[in-house]
Coordinates of C-alpha atoms in Angstrom, one line a residue:
X1 CA -25.3 15.8 13.5
X2 CA -27.7 13.0 12.9
X3 CA -25.3 11.3 10.5
X4 CA -22.4 11.7 12.7
X5 CA -24.4 10.3 15.7
X6 CA -25.4 7.1 13.8
X7 CA -22.2 6.9 11.6
X8 CA -20.9 3.6 13.1
X9 CA -24.5 2.1 12.6
X10 CA -24.5 3.2 9.1
X11 CA -21.1 1.6 8.4
X12 CA -22.2 -1.7 9.9
X13 CA -25.3 -1.7 7.7
X14 CA -23.3 -0.9 4.6
X15 CA -20.8 -3.6 5.4
X16 CA -23.6 -6.2 6.1
X17 CA -25.4 -5.2 3.0
X18 CA -22.3 -5.6 0.9
X19 CA -21.6 -9.0 2.4
X20 CA -25.1 -10.2 1.6
X21 CA -24.9 -8.9 -2.0
X22 CA -21.5 -10.5 -2.6
X23 CA -22.8 -13.9 -1.1
X24 CA -26.0 -13.7 -3.3
X25 CA -23.8 -13.1 -6.4
X26 CA -21.4 -15.8 -5.5
X27 CA -24.3 -18.3 -4.8
X28 CA -26.1 -17.4 -8.1
X29 CA -22.8 -18.0 -10.0
X30 CA -22.3 -21.4 -8.3
X31 CA -25.9 -22.4 -9.2
X32 CA -25.5 -21.2 -12.7
X33 CA -22.1 -23.1 -13.1
X34 CA -23.7 -26.3 -11.8
X35 CA -26.7 -25.9 -14.1
X36 CA -24.4 -25.4 -17.0
X37 CA -22.4 -28.6 -16.0
X38 CA -25.6 -30.5 -15.8
X39 CA -26.6 -29.4 -19.4
X40 CA -23.2 -30.4 -20.5
X41 CA -23.7 -33.8 -18.9
X42 CA -26.9 -34.3 -20.8
X43 CA -25.3 -33.3 -24.1
X44 CA -22.6 -35.9 -23.5
X45 CA -25.2 -38.5 -22.6
X46 CA -26.8 -38.0 -25.9
X47 CA -23.3 -38.1 -27.6
X48 CA -22.5 -41.4 -25.8
X49 CA -25.9 -42.9 -26.8
X50 CA -25.3 -41.9 -30.4
X51 CA -21.8 -43.4 -30.3
X52 CA -23.2 -46.7 -28.9
X53 CA -25.9 -46.9 -31.6
X54 CA -23.3 -46.2 -34.3
X55 CA -21.1 -49.0 -33.0
X56 CA -24.0 -51.4 -32.7
X57 CA -25.2 -50.8 -36.2
X58 CA -22.0 -50.0 -38.0
X59 CA -21.6 -53.6 -39.3
X60 CA -25.1 -53.7 -40.5
X61 CA -24.7 -50.5 -42.6
X62 CA -27.9 -49.3 -41.2
X63 CA -26.9 -46.2 -39.2
X64 CA -29.7 -43.8 -38.3
X65 CA -29.0 -40.3 -39.9
X66 CA -29.8 -38.6 -36.6
X67 CA -27.1 -40.6 -34.9
X68 CA -24.5 -39.5 -37.6
X69 CA -25.7 -35.9 -37.3
X70 CA -25.2 -36.0 -33.5
X71 CA -21.6 -37.5 -33.8
X72 CA -20.5 -35.0 -36.5
X73 CA -21.9 -32.0 -34.7
X74 CA -19.5 -29.5 -33.3
X75 CA -18.2 -30.4 -29.8
X76 CA -15.6 -28.3 -27.9
X77 CA -15.1 -30.9 -25.1
X78 CA -12.0 -33.1 -24.9
X79 CA -13.3 -36.6 -25.4
X80 CA -11.6 -40.0 -25.1
X81 CA -13.6 -43.3 -25.7
X82 CA -12.0 -46.4 -24.1
X83 CA -13.5 -49.6 -25.6
X84 CA -14.3 -52.8 -23.7
X85 CA -10.8 -54.1 -24.4
X86 CA -9.3 -51.1 -22.7
X87 CA -7.9 -49.5 -25.8
X88 CA -8.6 -46.0 -27.1
X89 CA -11.4 -46.3 -29.6
X90 CA -12.1 -42.6 -30.4
X91 CA -10.8 -39.1 -29.4
X92 CA -12.0 -35.6 -30.0
X93 CA -10.1 -32.3 -29.4
X94 CA -7.1 -34.2 -27.9
X95 CA -3.5 -33.3 -28.9
X96 CA -1.2 -35.9 -30.1
X97 CA 1.3 -35.3 -27.2
X98 CA -1.3 -36.8 -24.8
X99 CA -1.5 -40.1 -26.8
X100 CA 2.2 -40.7 -27.5
X101 CA 2.7 -43.1 -24.7
X102 CA 0.7 -44.9 -22.0
X103 CA 1.9 -42.6 -19.1
X104 CA 0.6 -39.4 -20.8
X105 CA -2.6 -41.1 -21.9
X106 CA -3.2 -42.3 -18.2
X107 CA -2.6 -38.8 -17.0
X108 CA -5.1 -37.4 -19.5
X109 CA -7.7 -40.0 -18.6
X110 CA -7.2 -39.2 -14.9
X111 CA -7.6 -35.5 -15.5
X112 CA -10.8 -36.0 -17.5
X113 CA -12.2 -38.3 -14.8
X114 CA -11.4 -35.7 -12.1
X115 CA -13.5 -33.1 -14.0
X116 CA -16.4 -35.3 -14.8
X117 CA -17.6 -38.8 -14.0
X118 CA -17.1 -41.1 -17.1
X119 CA -20.2 -42.3 -19.0
X120 CA -20.6 -46.0 -19.5
X121 CA -21.2 -47.1 -23.1
X122 CA -23.6 -50.0 -23.1
X123 CA -26.6 -51.4 -25.0
X124 CA -29.1 -54.3 -24.7
X125 CA -28.3 -57.2 -27.2
X126 CA -31.7 -57.8 -29.0
X127 CA -30.7 -61.5 -29.4
X128 CA -29.8 -62.4 -25.8
X129 CA -31.6 -59.5 -24.2
X130 CA -28.4 -58.9 -22.1
X131 CA -26.5 -55.7 -21.4
X132 CA -23.4 -55.3 -23.4
X133 CA -20.5 -53.1 -22.0
X134 CA -18.9 -51.3 -24.9
X135 CA -16.5 -49.2 -22.9
X136 CA -16.5 -45.8 -21.3
X137 CA -16.6 -42.2 -22.5
X138 CA -14.3 -39.7 -20.6
X139 CA -14.8 -36.0 -21.2
X140 CA -13.5 -32.7 -19.9
X141 CA -15.2 -29.4 -19.4
X142 CA -15.8 -27.1 -22.2
X143 CA -13.7 -24.0 -22.7
X144 CA -16.7 -21.9 -21.6
X145 CA -17.0 -23.8 -18.3
X146 CA -13.3 -23.5 -17.6
X147 CA -13.6 -19.7 -18.0
X148 CA -16.7 -19.7 -15.7
X149 CA -14.7 -21.4 -13.0
X150 CA -12.6 -18.2 -12.6
X151 CA -15.5 -15.8 -12.8
X152 CA -16.2 -15.8 -9.0
X153 CA -12.5 -15.1 -8.4
X154 CA -12.5 -12.2 -10.9
X155 CA -15.7 -10.9 -9.3
X156 CA -14.1 -11.1 -5.9
X157 CA -11.0 -9.3 -7.2
X158 CA -13.1 -6.5 -8.6
X159 CA -15.0 -6.1 -5.4
X160 CA -11.8 -6.0 -3.4
X161 CA -10.4 -3.4 -5.7
X162 CA -13.5 -1.4 -5.6
X163 CA -13.5 -1.6 -1.8
X164 CA -9.8 -0.6 -1.6
X165 CA -10.5 2.4 -3.9
X166 CA -13.4 3.4 -1.7
X167 CA -11.4 3.0 1.5
X168 CA -8.4 5.0 0.2
X169 CA -10.9 7.7 -1.0
X170 CA -12.5 7.9 2.4
X171 CA -9.2 7.8 4.1
X172 CA -7.6 10.6 1.9
X173 CA -10.8 12.7 2.4
X174 CA -10.4 12.2 6.2
X175 CA -6.8 13.0 6.2
X176 CA -7.5 16.2 4.0
X177 CA -10.1 17.3 6.6
X178 CA -7.8 16.7 9.4
X179 CA -5.0 18.6 7.6
X180 CA -7.4 21.5 7.2
X181 CA -8.3 21.4 10.9
X182 CA -4.6 21.3 11.9
X183 CA -3.8 24.2 9.6
X184 CA -6.7 26.2 10.9
X185 CA -5.6 25.5 14.5
X186 CA -2.0 26.4 13.6
X187 CA -3.0 29.8 12.0
X188 CA -5.2 30.5 15.1
X189 CA -2.3 29.7 17.4
X190 CA -0.1 32.1 15.5
X191 CA -2.8 34.7 15.7
X192 CA -3.2 34.2 19.5
X193 CA 0.5 34.4 20.2
X194 CA 0.7 37.6 18.2
X195 CA -1.2 39.6 20.8
X196 CA 1.0 38.9 23.9
X197 CA 4.1 39.0 21.7
X198 CA 3.2 42.7 20.7
X199 CA 2.9 43.5 24.4
X200 CA 6.2 42.0 25.2
X201 CA 7.9 44.1 22.5
X202 CA 6.4 47.1 24.2
X203 CA 7.6 46.1 27.6
X204 CA 11.0 45.6 26.2
X205 CA 11.1 49.2 25.0
X206 CA 10.1 50.3 28.5
X207 CA 12.9 48.2 30.2
X208 CA 15.4 50.0 28.0
X209 CA 14.5 53.3 29.6
X210 CA 14.7 51.8 33.2
X211 CA 18.5 51.3 33.2
X212 CA 18.2 47.5 33.1
X213 CA 21.3 45.5 32.2
X214 CA 21.6 45.6 28.4
X215 CA 22.6 41.9 28.3
X216 CA 19.3 41.0 29.9
X217 CA 17.4 43.0 27.3
X218 CA 19.4 41.6 24.5
X219 CA 18.5 37.9 25.6
X220 CA 14.9 39.0 25.9
X221 CA 14.9 40.4 22.3
X222 CA 16.4 37.1 21.1
X223 CA 13.6 35.1 22.7
X224 CA 11.0 37.6 21.2
X225 CA 12.6 37.3 17.9
X226 CA 12.5 33.5 18.3
X227 CA 8.7 33.7 19.2
X228 CA 8.1 35.8 16.1
X229 CA 9.9 33.1 14.0
X230 CA 7.7 30.4 15.6
X231 CA 4.6 32.6 14.9
X232 CA 5.5 32.9 11.3
X233 CA 6.1 29.1 11.1
X234 CA 2.6 28.4 12.4
X235 CA 1.0 31.0 10.2
X236 CA 2.6 29.4 7.0
X237 CA 1.2 25.8 7.8
X238 CA -1.3 24.9 5.1
X239 CA 0.2 27.2 2.5
X240 CA 3.0 26.7 0.0
X241 CA 6.2 28.3 1.5
X242 CA 8.3 30.7 -0.5
X243 CA 11.8 29.7 -1.2
X244 CA 14.5 32.3 -1.6
X245 CA 18.3 32.1 -2.3
X246 CA 20.0 31.9 1.1
X247 CA 23.4 30.9 2.6
X248 CA 22.7 27.5 4.3
X249 CA 26.0 27.9 6.4
X250 CA 24.8 31.2 7.9
X251 CA 21.3 29.9 8.6
X252 CA 22.6 26.7 10.2
X253 CA 25.0 28.7 12.4
X254 CA 22.2 31.0 13.6
X255 CA 20.0 28.1 14.7
X256 CA 23.1 26.4 16.2
X257 CA 24.1 29.3 18.3
X258 CA 20.5 29.9 19.6
X259 CA 20.0 26.2 20.5
X260 CA 23.5 25.9 22.1
X261 CA 22.9 28.8 24.5
X262 CA 19.5 27.5 25.6
X263 CA 20.5 23.8 26.0
X264 CA 21.9 21.9 29.0
X265 CA 25.6 22.6 29.8
X266 CA 26.0 18.8 29.9
X267 CA 25.6 18.7 26.1
X268 CA 28.9 19.3 24.3
X269 CA 28.2 21.1 21.0
X270 CA 30.5 21.0 18.1
X271 CA 30.1 22.4 14.6
X272 CA 32.2 22.0 11.4
X273 CA 31.2 24.2 8.4
X274 CA 33.0 25.6 5.3
X275 CA 34.3 29.1 5.5
X276 CA 32.7 30.1 2.2
X277 CA 28.9 30.6 1.9
X278 CA 26.8 27.8 0.2
X279 CA 23.7 29.0 -1.5
X280 CA 20.5 27.0 -1.8
X281 CA 16.8 27.7 -2.4
X282 CA 15.5 27.9 1.1
X283 CA 12.7 28.9 3.4
X284 CA 14.6 30.2 6.4
X285 CA 12.0 29.7 9.0
X286 CA 11.1 26.2 8.0
X287 CA 14.8 25.2 7.7
X288 CA 15.5 26.5 11.1
X289 CA 12.5 24.6 12.4
X290 CA 13.9 21.3 10.9
X291 CA 17.4 22.0 12.5
X292 CA 15.7 22.6 15.8
X293 CA 13.7 19.5 15.6
X294 CA 16.7 17.3 14.8
X295 CA 18.8 18.9 17.5
X296 CA 16.1 18.6 20.1
X297 CA 15.4 15.0 19.0
X298 CA 19.2 14.3 19.4
X299 CA 19.3 15.9 22.9
X300 CA 16.3 13.7 24.0
X301 CA 18.0 10.6 22.7
X302 CA 21.1 11.5 24.8
X303 CA 19.0 12.0 27.8
X304 CA 20.3 15.5 28.3
X305 CA 24.0 14.4 28.3
X306 CA 26.4 13.7 25.5
X307 CA 28.0 15.2 22.4
X308 CA 26.3 16.7 19.4
X309 CA 28.1 17.4 16.2
X310 CA 26.7 19.4 13.2
X311 CA 28.8 19.1 10.0
X312 CA 28.1 20.8 6.6
X313 CA 29.8 19.3 3.6
X314 CA 29.6 20.8 0.1
X315 CA 29.6 18.4 -3.0
X316 CA 29.5 19.3 -6.6
X317 CA 25.8 20.0 -6.9
X318 CA 24.6 19.3 -3.3
X319 CA 25.2 20.1 0.2
X320 CA 25.0 17.7 3.2
X321 CA 24.1 18.7 6.7
X322 CA 24.9 15.8 9.2
X323 CA 23.8 15.9 12.8
X324 CA 25.4 13.3 15.0
X325 CA 24.6 12.5 18.6
X326 CA 25.8 9.9 21.1
X327 CA 22.4 8.8 22.2
X328 CA 20.7 5.5 22.6
X329 CA 20.6 4.8 18.8
X330 CA 18.1 3.0 16.7
X331 CA 17.7 -0.5 15.3
X332 CA 17.6 -0.7 11.5
X333 CA 13.9 -1.4 11.2
X334 CA 13.3 2.0 12.8
X335 CA 15.3 3.9 10.2
X336 CA 12.2 4.8 8.1
X337 CA 9.6 4.4 10.8
X338 CA 10.8 7.4 12.8
X339 CA 9.5 9.7 10.1
X340 CA 6.0 8.3 10.3
X341 CA 3.6 10.7 12.0
X342 CA 2.9 9.5 15.5
X343 CA 5.9 7.3 15.8
X344 CA 8.1 7.9 18.7
X345 CA 10.7 6.0 20.9
X346 CA 10.1 8.4 23.9
X347 CA 7.6 7.8 26.6
X348 CA 6.4 11.3 26.1
X349 CA 5.9 13.0 22.7
X350 CA 3.6 13.2 19.8
X351 CA 5.9 11.7 17.3
X352 CA 5.5 14.7 14.8
X353 CA 8.9 16.5 14.9
X354 CA 10.8 14.1 12.5
X355 CA 7.7 13.7 10.2
X356 CA 7.4 17.5 10.0
X357 CA 11.2 17.7 9.2
X358 CA 10.8 15.1 6.4
X359 CA 7.9 17.0 4.9
X360 CA 9.8 20.3 5.1
X361 CA 12.9 18.9 3.4
X362 CA 11.4 16.5 0.9
X363 CA 8.1 18.1 -0.1
X364 CA 8.9 21.8 0.1
X365 CA 12.7 21.8 -0.6
X366 CA 12.9 18.8 -3.0
X367 CA 15.7 17.4 -0.9
X368 CA 16.2 14.3 1.2
X369 CA 16.4 13.5 4.9
X370 CA 17.4 10.1 6.3
X371 CA 19.2 8.1 9.0
X372 CA 22.7 7.9 7.8
X373 CA 23.8 5.4 10.4
X374 CA 23.0 4.3 13.9
X375 CA 24.1 2.0 16.5
X376 CA 22.4 1.0 19.8
X377 CA 24.0 2.8 22.8
X378 CA 26.5 4.6 20.6
X379 CA 24.5 7.2 18.7
X380 CA 22.7 8.3 15.5
X381 CA 23.7 10.3 12.4
X382 CA 20.9 12.1 10.6
X383 CA 21.6 13.7 7.3
X384 CA 19.9 16.3 5.1
X385 CA 20.7 16.5 1.3
X386 CA 19.8 19.8 -0.6
X387 CA 20.6 21.0 -4.1
X388 CA 22.9 24.0 -4.4
X389 CA 22.1 26.9 -6.7

């Protein structure tokens, strides 16, 4: 209870702490990167000084061994030395294709200058005590620094992926909890309906002895049978339904007859089915639930007036059940969305009927259900595809 009470506060604290930690990591990475670049700059300053000393003393054949050691030491940076006359005096780790013409060389120099400020090569002439400009040293970042540039992006990507995994884990856990709650409520509803249903069956038997019109009793028994079917549907929510070999033509006709007699007389019903039976692996209660949802959805789309056609077509290994109405129709962007839980085009409704039908057909019967075609103000055709046995 205490955790539930302060749940939102806990979430805000976790988000704020995560933001602070990420900011500190990124800042520390930036500082480290700048520090590393400064060390590289100092290294290149030493290399430039050694190069200047080498050029100054080369003619005197009196080069300091330390200078030679610095110049021949391993260096991973791209280096281009431009002398005082503007010509290339020295290169290091530069491919020949960058030096084949002036245009490619200028692009290389521009890229190196964009990465690091060039170092001036100069020395003091001991005879005239004047500063002599011997050119400029252009250098690029080392391979290690280039890799470090992408480290913050990689870190952010890892954090985003971790956050996404945590979010989807939390979401799936929440959905699983909700599913358990709905399953429990459905089973409890089935249990509660069972008590008055048993009473209705008893009263029906009494009515049979009271010389009541048999047609009335027959209709009451049909409704009681329907309530028993609904109770069985609810009791099976949350458990894996059992599939049995059944004639889909007979099952569709049974649902069709029941819905036709209990729908508005303004709805013109029509059905076209093969004369021979078509057998599929079926859960009768759930399949009739699907047909009921599709038919009621079609009647709502026609606002209680129009024509509804059910057609069963047998293919080589499949059977198609098509339900066509003359309702308000759908736009193409709604073809898939209408199966999302909570989505509805009606002013009233939970938006669960079609999502339930999709789950029954695709998850339990390994079939397909989809919008075959639809046109605004002309109607919609829904189709179910099942494998035959």
